[in-house]
């Protein structure tokens, strides 16, 4: 039986290979024991899941195991977005949430994500404890306690809830819906067969936005594509934005915690660019006080904006749980990462792709300009920042070879620029003499090696792409 390990966003594995009912029972039992040890089990657990294969069945097994440990489950409808689960967890004061989702991973994957009572993804200390408990249960080979589902319902240990209405009310507190109503925007929404259905489209309709919806149905195969709202996956939406024409395109990934944004001309706006645009917009339209948080792989345009506005900057390892940890320590204005996740002041310590899309629609409505025009203004004010990411599938031995190379024989020069600093907060990040940078790290959710980079000009970015390919060609 494969070992249960938690990456940057929970335990993910291929269905029927490692992600099995037996392993789900063990993982749930580990969480139950952890909550009993922490004294929080009496608060109950939110149980939810996305539209992947066997989602309902995995949720039911989890409810049965929790009930077997005397823990109440609050069961959300299948397809409840991850940020909605996080908000309901906080609103209800539950001990935690077990959410079955592999987010943007391919359809073959399922995942189990555990959020603690603070609403955020479980920190490393907790996930390490869960892994140890799961391994102990596995080694002992003992039968995992569980209660038949019908009996759990009868005893009040399985309670059905629907957190949508409360979440909608919360979102209305963060978005300027009046501006959206006045602008009468035309928007293409790609729901990617995921949890944004009935959420992103419904909220936009409440704001009077003229919608064209794509892929608003359940499909565990996600149309044969990754449920990741990237440029490649959003080509159909991009073409539709141009042909209608529409003011912009919006998309969410499988569990609606990530966002994808398309400008009026069909151009894909990268998450790095979205974070910068929203950071500046929030500084100009809200009176929020606090720091800005970004991961080590995220654009330094955030740094330039923060410096100009005297806003403290916090840099974290990759993974939203680290941003959540900062939120627990001090107020933030916005926190985000280049992989398409963000949250804002006073909101959940979890990625919210629905809120991100609505705020970007607010930007277009308030500015009366295209997003490219807004971005051009930022570059004129702070200078150019051009970023990219290369993904390399792991083959046998690559991780070990590359790890050794970066540790024992790191380059002293990249793309003709001297390496002035090496940051090992997460992976290996090379800061160059001209302020540009290149970083290599291994994904915590997929079998990939990633090479991130950022240059100050398009020409510099192409040089870094070449250097990145050379560096990772081992």
mmCIF file of C-alpha atoms in Angstrom, residues 75-381:
data_model
loop_
_atom_site.group_PDB
_atom_site.id
_atom_site.type_symbol
_atom_site.label_atom_id
_atom_site.label_comp_id
_atom_site.label_asym_id
_atom_site.label_seq_id
_atom_site.Cartn_x
_atom_site.Cartn_y
_atom_site.Cartn_z
ATOM 1 C CA UNK A 75 -21.684 17.559 4.335
ATOM 2 C CA UNK A 76 -21.606 20.111 1.516
ATOM 3 C CA UNK A 77 -23.158 19.413 -1.887
ATOM 4 C CA UNK A 78 -20.660 17.894 -4.313
ATOM 5 C CA UNK A 79 -19.211 20.716 -6.401
ATOM 6 C CA UNK A 80 -18.834 23.203 -3.537
ATOM 7 C CA UNK A 81 -15.820 25.457 -4.317
ATOM 8 C CA UNK A 82 -12.751 25.218 -2.099
ATOM 9 C CA UNK A 83 -12.962 28.885 -0.971
ATOM 10 C CA UNK A 84 -16.614 28.346 -0.024
ATOM 11 C CA UNK A 85 -15.588 25.355 2.081
ATOM 12 C CA UNK A 86 -12.945 27.473 3.804
ATOM 13 C CA UNK A 87 -15.414 30.257 4.579
ATOM 14 C CA UNK A 88 -18.006 27.833 5.914
ATOM 15 C CA UNK A 89 -15.352 26.235 8.099
ATOM 16 C CA UNK A 90 -14.622 29.605 9.690
ATOM 17 C CA UNK A 91 -18.257 30.701 9.853
ATOM 18 C CA UNK A 92 -19.372 27.482 11.531
ATOM 19 C CA UNK A 93 -16.356 27.232 13.825
ATOM 20 C CA UNK A 94 -15.655 23.650 12.799
ATOM 21 C CA UNK A 95 -12.504 21.743 13.690
ATOM 22 C CA UNK A 96 -11.473 21.354 10.057
ATOM 23 C CA UNK A 97 -12.487 20.463 6.522
ATOM 24 C CA UNK A 98 -11.810 17.389 4.405
ATOM 25 C CA UNK A 99 -12.142 18.349 0.774
ATOM 26 C CA UNK A 100 -11.850 15.813 -2.043
ATOM 27 C CA UNK A 101 -10.189 17.660 -4.887
ATOM 28 C CA UNK A 102 -7.068 17.428 -6.997
ATOM 29 C CA UNK A 103 -7.630 21.052 -8.071
ATOM 30 C CA UNK A 104 -5.939 21.598 -11.467
ATOM 31 C CA UNK A 105 -4.357 18.135 -11.778
ATOM 32 C CA UNK A 106 -5.353 15.862 -14.705
ATOM 33 C CA UNK A 107 -8.599 13.884 -14.461
ATOM 34 C CA UNK A 108 -6.783 10.673 -13.441
ATOM 35 C CA UNK A 109 -6.023 12.232 -10.054
ATOM 36 C CA UNK A 110 -8.048 12.629 -6.907
ATOM 37 C CA UNK A 111 -6.964 14.446 -3.787
ATOM 38 C CA UNK A 112 -7.710 14.870 -0.116
ATOM 39 C CA UNK A 113 -7.125 18.355 1.233
ATOM 40 C CA UNK A 114 -7.288 19.068 4.953
ATOM 41 C CA UNK A 115 -7.845 22.584 6.288
ATOM 42 C CA UNK A 116 -7.558 23.318 9.994
ATOM 43 C CA UNK A 117 -9.867 25.344 12.211
ATOM 44 C CA UNK A 118 -8.175 28.577 11.051
ATOM 45 C CA UNK A 119 -9.609 27.983 7.563
ATOM 46 C CA UNK A 120 -6.255 27.645 5.831
ATOM 47 C CA UNK A 121 -4.475 24.624 4.342
ATOM 48 C CA UNK A 122 -2.877 22.504 7.043
ATOM 49 C CA UNK A 123 0.681 23.697 7.786
ATOM 50 C CA UNK A 124 3.706 21.422 7.446
ATOM 51 C CA UNK A 125 3.748 20.609 11.167
ATOM 52 C CA UNK A 126 0.196 19.238 10.926
ATOM 53 C CA UNK A 127 0.654 17.372 7.639
ATOM 54 C CA UNK A 128 3.772 15.691 9.001
ATOM 55 C CA UNK A 129 1.758 14.569 12.031
ATOM 56 C CA UNK A 130 -1.002 13.248 9.747
ATOM 57 C CA UNK A 131 1.516 11.324 7.652
ATOM 58 C CA UNK A 132 2.991 9.750 10.794
ATOM 59 C CA UNK A 133 -0.443 8.781 12.112
ATOM 60 C CA UNK A 134 -1.419 7.299 8.735
ATOM 61 C CA UNK A 135 1.798 5.280 8.594
ATOM 62 C CA UNK A 136 1.201 3.956 12.113
ATOM 63 C CA UNK A 137 -2.347 2.886 11.209
ATOM 64 C CA UNK A 138 -1.035 1.183 8.074
ATOM 65 C CA UNK A 139 1.781 -0.639 9.900
ATOM 66 C CA UNK A 140 -0.548 -1.918 12.621
ATOM 67 C CA UNK A 141 -2.968 -3.242 10.028
ATOM 68 C CA UNK A 142 -5.859 -2.571 12.389
ATOM 69 C CA UNK A 143 -9.405 -2.166 11.102
ATOM 70 C CA UNK A 144 -10.354 1.505 10.775
ATOM 71 C CA UNK A 145 -13.459 2.257 12.891
ATOM 72 C CA UNK A 146 -16.440 3.325 10.809
ATOM 73 C CA UNK A 147 -20.207 3.583 11.116
ATOM 74 C CA UNK A 148 -22.732 2.755 8.372
ATOM 75 C CA UNK A 149 -23.807 5.931 6.594
ATOM 76 C CA UNK A 150 -27.525 5.587 7.377
ATOM 77 C CA UNK A 151 -26.767 5.070 11.050
ATOM 78 C CA UNK A 152 -24.486 8.150 11.067
ATOM 79 C CA UNK A 153 -27.349 10.229 9.654
ATOM 80 C CA UNK A 154 -29.768 8.749 12.200
ATOM 81 C CA UNK A 155 -27.439 9.605 15.095
ATOM 82 C CA UNK A 156 -26.872 13.171 13.880
ATOM 83 C CA UNK A 157 -23.232 12.501 12.997
ATOM 84 C CA UNK A 158 -23.858 13.258 9.305
ATOM 85 C CA UNK A 159 -25.575 16.608 8.684
ATOM 86 C CA UNK A 160 -26.249 17.998 5.196
ATOM 87 C CA UNK A 161 -25.583 21.732 4.726
ATOM 88 C CA UNK A 162 -25.387 24.165 1.805
ATOM 89 C CA UNK A 163 -22.934 27.036 2.388
ATOM 90 C CA UNK A 164 -23.620 28.857 -0.897
ATOM 91 C CA UNK A 165 -25.899 31.634 0.404
ATOM 92 C CA UNK A 166 -23.578 32.614 3.255
ATOM 93 C CA UNK A 167 -20.594 32.648 0.878
ATOM 94 C CA UNK A 168 -22.450 34.849 -1.630
ATOM 95 C CA UNK A 169 -23.220 37.376 1.106
ATOM 96 C CA UNK A 170 -19.549 37.420 2.037
ATOM 97 C CA UNK A 171 -18.406 38.005 -1.550
ATOM 98 C CA UNK A 172 -20.767 40.976 -1.859
ATOM 99 C CA UNK A 173 -18.757 42.601 0.935
ATOM 100 C CA UNK A 174 -15.540 42.493 -1.118
ATOM 101 C CA UNK A 175 -16.622 43.397 -4.652
ATOM 102 C CA UNK A 176 -18.003 46.676 -5.986
ATOM 103 C CA UNK A 177 -21.113 45.227 -7.600
ATOM 104 C CA UNK A 178 -22.487 48.716 -8.256
ATOM 105 C CA UNK A 179 -19.577 49.389 -10.604
ATOM 106 C CA UNK A 180 -20.250 46.092 -12.390
ATOM 107 C CA UNK A 181 -23.932 46.899 -12.810
ATOM 108 C CA UNK A 182 -23.201 50.352 -14.242
ATOM 109 C CA UNK A 183 -20.586 49.078 -16.686
ATOM 110 C CA UNK A 184 -22.922 46.514 -18.296
ATOM 111 C CA UNK A 185 -20.011 44.271 -19.176
ATOM 112 C CA UNK A 186 -20.105 41.414 -21.667
ATOM 113 C CA UNK A 187 -18.060 38.508 -20.305
ATOM 114 C CA UNK A 188 -17.123 35.000 -21.429
ATOM 115 C CA UNK A 189 -16.982 32.579 -18.494
ATOM 116 C CA UNK A 190 -15.237 29.226 -18.849
ATOM 117 C CA UNK A 191 -16.287 27.061 -15.900
ATOM 118 C CA UNK A 192 -14.054 24.196 -17.110
ATOM 119 C CA UNK A 193 -16.618 21.585 -15.949
ATOM 120 C CA UNK A 194 -15.652 22.471 -12.387
ATOM 121 C CA UNK A 195 -16.951 23.844 -9.116
ATOM 122 C CA UNK A 196 -17.413 27.382 -10.385
ATOM 123 C CA UNK A 197 -20.782 26.241 -11.769
ATOM 124 C CA UNK A 198 -23.580 28.079 -10.016
ATOM 125 C CA UNK A 199 -21.080 30.359 -8.300
ATOM 126 C CA UNK A 200 -18.999 32.531 -10.634
ATOM 127 C CA UNK A 201 -21.690 32.638 -13.314
ATOM 128 C CA UNK A 202 -24.472 33.226 -10.759
ATOM 129 C CA UNK A 203 -22.641 36.082 -9.039
ATOM 130 C CA UNK A 204 -21.923 37.774 -12.363
ATOM 131 C CA UNK A 205 -25.574 37.431 -13.350
ATOM 132 C CA UNK A 206 -26.575 39.055 -10.045
ATOM 133 C CA UNK A 207 -24.394 41.986 -11.092
ATOM 134 C CA UNK A 208 -26.207 42.314 -14.412
ATOM 135 C CA UNK A 209 -23.259 41.102 -16.507
ATOM 136 C CA UNK A 210 -24.072 39.786 -19.980
ATOM 137 C CA UNK A 211 -22.642 36.251 -19.942
ATOM 138 C CA UNK A 212 -21.584 33.633 -22.435
ATOM 139 C CA UNK A 213 -20.854 30.440 -20.486
ATOM 140 C CA UNK A 214 -18.578 27.617 -21.631
ATOM 141 C CA UNK A 215 -18.295 24.118 -20.145
ATOM 142 C CA UNK A 216 -20.877 24.652 -17.439
ATOM 143 C CA UNK A 217 -21.629 20.968 -16.956
ATOM 144 C CA UNK A 218 -20.121 18.129 -14.961
ATOM 145 C CA UNK A 219 -17.532 16.112 -16.847
ATOM 146 C CA UNK A 220 -15.003 14.069 -14.809
ATOM 147 C CA UNK A 221 -12.744 14.048 -17.904
ATOM 148 C CA UNK A 222 -12.777 17.888 -17.988
ATOM 149 C CA UNK A 223 -13.300 17.804 -21.722
ATOM 150 C CA UNK A 224 -10.049 15.901 -22.168
ATOM 151 C CA UNK A 225 -7.985 18.822 -20.840
ATOM 152 C CA UNK A 226 -6.331 19.689 -17.561
ATOM 153 C CA UNK A 227 -8.817 21.698 -15.462
ATOM 154 C CA UNK A 228 -6.158 24.411 -15.182
ATOM 155 C CA UNK A 229 -7.109 27.905 -16.368
ATOM 156 C CA UNK A 230 -3.910 28.522 -18.322
ATOM 157 C CA UNK A 231 -3.364 30.044 -21.750
ATOM 158 C CA UNK A 232 -3.376 26.701 -23.556
ATOM 159 C CA UNK A 233 -6.530 25.440 -21.838
ATOM 160 C CA UNK A 234 -8.419 28.704 -22.432
ATOM 161 C CA UNK A 235 -7.905 28.977 -26.196
ATOM 162 C CA UNK A 236 -11.593 28.401 -26.938
ATOM 163 C CA UNK A 237 -12.623 31.082 -24.446
ATOM 164 C CA UNK A 238 -9.998 33.434 -25.871
ATOM 165 C CA UNK A 239 -11.324 33.039 -29.401
ATOM 166 C CA UNK A 240 -14.887 33.617 -28.202
ATOM 167 C CA UNK A 241 -13.899 36.798 -26.354
ATOM 168 C CA UNK A 242 -12.520 38.174 -29.628
ATOM 169 C CA UNK A 243 -15.378 37.031 -31.856
ATOM 170 C CA UNK A 244 -18.328 38.254 -29.743
ATOM 171 C CA UNK A 245 -16.597 40.660 -28.844
ATOM 172 C CA UNK A 246 -16.511 40.684 -25.014
ATOM 173 C CA UNK A 247 -14.844 42.947 -22.466
ATOM 174 C CA UNK A 248 -12.955 40.030 -20.901
ATOM 175 C CA UNK A 249 -12.933 36.308 -20.212
ATOM 176 C CA UNK A 250 -12.934 34.674 -16.780
ATOM 177 C CA UNK A 251 -12.257 31.075 -15.750
ATOM 178 C CA UNK A 252 -11.837 28.852 -12.699
ATOM 179 C CA UNK A 253 -10.045 25.549 -12.290
ATOM 180 C CA UNK A 254 -11.617 22.282 -11.133
ATOM 181 C CA UNK A 255 -12.308 23.338 -7.535
ATOM 182 C CA UNK A 256 -12.571 27.100 -8.263
ATOM 183 C CA UNK A 257 -9.655 28.167 -6.120
ATOM 184 C CA UNK A 258 -7.587 29.320 -9.121
ATOM 185 C CA UNK A 259 -8.372 31.942 -11.749
ATOM 186 C CA UNK A 260 -7.783 32.511 -15.454
ATOM 187 C CA UNK A 261 -8.162 35.956 -17.044
ATOM 188 C CA UNK A 262 -8.449 36.911 -20.729
ATOM 189 C CA UNK A 263 -8.303 40.478 -22.058
ATOM 190 C CA UNK A 264 -10.702 41.925 -24.645
ATOM 191 C CA UNK A 265 -8.358 41.101 -27.542
ATOM 192 C CA UNK A 266 -8.072 37.477 -26.452
ATOM 193 C CA UNK A 267 -4.708 37.915 -24.735
ATOM 194 C CA UNK A 268 -4.169 35.713 -21.680
ATOM 195 C CA UNK A 269 -3.287 37.803 -18.634
ATOM 196 C CA UNK A 270 -0.829 35.830 -16.509
ATOM 197 C CA UNK A 271 -1.434 35.322 -12.780
ATOM 198 C CA UNK A 272 1.638 37.456 -12.072
ATOM 199 C CA UNK A 273 0.089 40.300 -14.059
ATOM 200 C CA UNK A 274 -3.286 39.782 -12.374
ATOM 201 C CA UNK A 275 -1.723 40.024 -8.914
ATOM 202 C CA UNK A 276 0.051 43.254 -9.809
ATOM 203 C CA UNK A 277 -3.068 44.806 -11.348
ATOM 204 C CA UNK A 278 -5.218 43.885 -8.355
ATOM 205 C CA UNK A 279 -2.602 45.004 -5.816
ATOM 206 C CA UNK A 280 -2.467 48.468 -7.397
ATOM 207 C CA UNK A 281 -6.257 48.579 -7.772
ATOM 208 C CA UNK A 282 -6.877 47.700 -4.138
ATOM 209 C CA UNK A 283 -4.354 50.278 -2.972
ATOM 210 C CA UNK A 284 -6.246 52.920 -4.954
ATOM 211 C CA UNK A 285 -9.807 51.883 -4.057
ATOM 212 C CA UNK A 286 -9.704 50.421 -0.532
ATOM 213 C CA UNK A 287 -8.435 51.787 2.751
ATOM 214 C CA UNK A 288 -7.026 48.414 3.802
ATOM 215 C CA UNK A 289 -3.819 48.404 5.815
ATOM 216 C CA UNK A 290 -1.318 45.589 6.020
ATOM 217 C CA UNK A 291 1.428 43.837 4.101
ATOM 218 C CA UNK A 292 1.506 42.197 0.685
ATOM 219 C CA UNK A 293 2.469 38.515 0.509
ATOM 220 C CA UNK A 294 3.902 36.656 -2.454
ATOM 221 C CA UNK A 295 5.629 33.319 -2.894
ATOM 222 C CA UNK A 296 9.284 33.118 -3.863
ATOM 223 C CA UNK A 297 8.301 32.173 -7.440
ATOM 224 C CA UNK A 298 6.021 35.195 -7.946
ATOM 225 C CA UNK A 299 6.752 38.426 -9.844
ATOM 226 C CA UNK A 300 8.937 41.141 -8.351
ATOM 227 C CA UNK A 301 6.594 43.725 -9.845
ATOM 228 C CA UNK A 302 4.780 43.236 -6.540
ATOM 229 C CA UNK A 303 7.976 44.379 -4.790
ATOM 230 C CA UNK A 304 8.185 47.524 -6.922
ATOM 231 C CA UNK A 305 4.572 48.480 -6.209
ATOM 232 C CA UNK A 306 4.996 47.749 -2.505
ATOM 233 C CA UNK A 307 8.133 49.895 -2.298
ATOM 234 C CA UNK A 308 6.441 52.838 -4.043
ATOM 235 C CA UNK A 309 3.504 52.708 -1.616
ATOM 236 C CA UNK A 310 5.551 51.910 1.527
ATOM 237 C CA UNK A 311 3.759 48.586 1.963
ATOM 238 C CA UNK A 312 5.676 45.817 3.790
ATOM 239 C CA UNK A 313 6.462 42.798 1.600
ATOM 240 C CA UNK A 314 6.500 39.209 2.831
ATOM 241 C CA UNK A 315 8.037 36.412 0.741
ATOM 242 C CA UNK A 316 7.094 32.774 1.401
ATOM 243 C CA UNK A 317 7.902 29.318 0.012
ATOM 244 C CA UNK A 318 5.612 28.054 -2.760
ATOM 245 C CA UNK A 319 2.255 26.870 -1.441
ATOM 246 C CA UNK A 320 -0.745 28.830 -0.231
ATOM 247 C CA UNK A 321 -0.455 27.382 3.274
ATOM 248 C CA UNK A 322 2.569 29.646 3.780
ATOM 249 C CA UNK A 323 0.551 32.706 2.769
ATOM 250 C CA UNK A 324 -2.124 31.544 5.215
ATOM 251 C CA UNK A 325 0.500 31.422 7.964
ATOM 252 C CA UNK A 326 1.380 35.088 7.340
ATOM 253 C CA UNK A 327 -2.330 35.981 7.441
ATOM 254 C CA UNK A 328 -2.539 34.410 10.891
ATOM 255 C CA UNK A 329 0.244 36.697 12.086
ATOM 256 C CA UNK A 330 -0.640 40.076 10.568
ATOM 257 C CA UNK A 331 -3.187 41.787 8.301
ATOM 258 C CA UNK A 332 -2.595 41.682 4.554
ATOM 259 C CA UNK A 333 -3.838 43.727 1.611
ATOM 260 C CA UNK A 334 -3.415 40.893 -0.855
ATOM 261 C CA UNK A 335 -1.558 37.604 -0.956
ATOM 262 C CA UNK A 336 -0.942 35.490 -4.007
ATOM 263 C CA UNK A 337 1.189 33.180 -6.096
ATOM 264 C CA UNK A 338 2.149 32.878 -9.756
ATOM 265 C CA UNK A 339 0.216 29.617 -10.127
ATOM 266 C CA UNK A 340 -3.104 31.470 -10.013
ATOM 267 C CA UNK A 341 -4.171 31.766 -6.393
ATOM 268 C CA UNK A 342 -4.927 34.816 -4.275
ATOM 269 C CA UNK A 343 -6.879 36.145 -1.338
ATOM 270 C CA UNK A 344 -7.414 39.599 0.112
ATOM 271 C CA UNK A 345 -7.721 41.551 3.336
ATOM 272 C CA UNK A 346 -10.140 39.993 5.829
ATOM 273 C CA UNK A 347 -11.069 37.084 3.569
ATOM 274 C CA UNK A 348 -10.339 33.362 3.940
ATOM 275 C CA UNK A 349 -6.715 32.170 4.293
ATOM 276 C CA UNK A 350 -7.237 30.110 1.150
ATOM 277 C CA UNK A 351 -7.136 30.671 -2.613
ATOM 278 C CA UNK A 352 -10.356 32.116 -4.018
ATOM 279 C CA UNK A 353 -10.547 32.029 -7.797
ATOM 280 C CA UNK A 354 -14.157 33.226 -7.813
ATOM 281 C CA UNK A 355 -13.328 36.404 -5.906
ATOM 282 C CA UNK A 356 -10.262 36.974 -8.089
ATOM 283 C CA UNK A 357 -12.370 36.857 -11.263
ATOM 284 C CA UNK A 358 -14.984 39.222 -9.840
ATOM 285 C CA UNK A 359 -12.321 41.715 -8.742
ATOM 286 C CA UNK A 360 -10.759 41.677 -12.213
ATOM 287 C CA UNK A 361 -14.180 42.373 -13.699
ATOM 288 C CA UNK A 362 -14.419 45.260 -11.232
ATOM 289 C CA UNK A 363 -11.085 46.608 -12.518
ATOM 290 C CA UNK A 364 -12.366 46.651 -16.112
ATOM 291 C CA UNK A 365 -15.637 48.244 -15.012
ATOM 292 C CA UNK A 366 -13.971 50.914 -12.889
ATOM 293 C CA UNK A 367 -11.152 51.740 -15.311
ATOM 294 C CA UNK A 368 -13.211 51.682 -18.487
ATOM 295 C CA UNK A 369 -10.078 50.303 -20.167
ATOM 296 C CA UNK A 370 -8.714 46.983 -21.312
ATOM 297 C CA UNK A 371 -6.510 45.069 -18.930
ATOM 298 C CA UNK A 372 -3.605 45.443 -21.343
ATOM 299 C CA UNK A 373 -3.967 49.214 -21.068
ATOM 300 C CA UNK A 374 -3.946 48.984 -17.281
ATOM 301 C CA UNK A 375 -0.866 46.763 -17.388
ATOM 302 C CA UNK A 376 0.898 49.151 -19.789
ATOM 303 C CA UNK A 377 0.356 51.941 -17.274
ATOM 304 C CA UNK A 378 1.921 49.811 -14.544
ATOM 305 C CA UNK A 379 4.964 49.121 -16.704
ATOM 306 C CA UNK A 380 5.334 52.820 -17.474
ATOM 307 C CA UNK A 381 5.279 53.571 -13.763
#
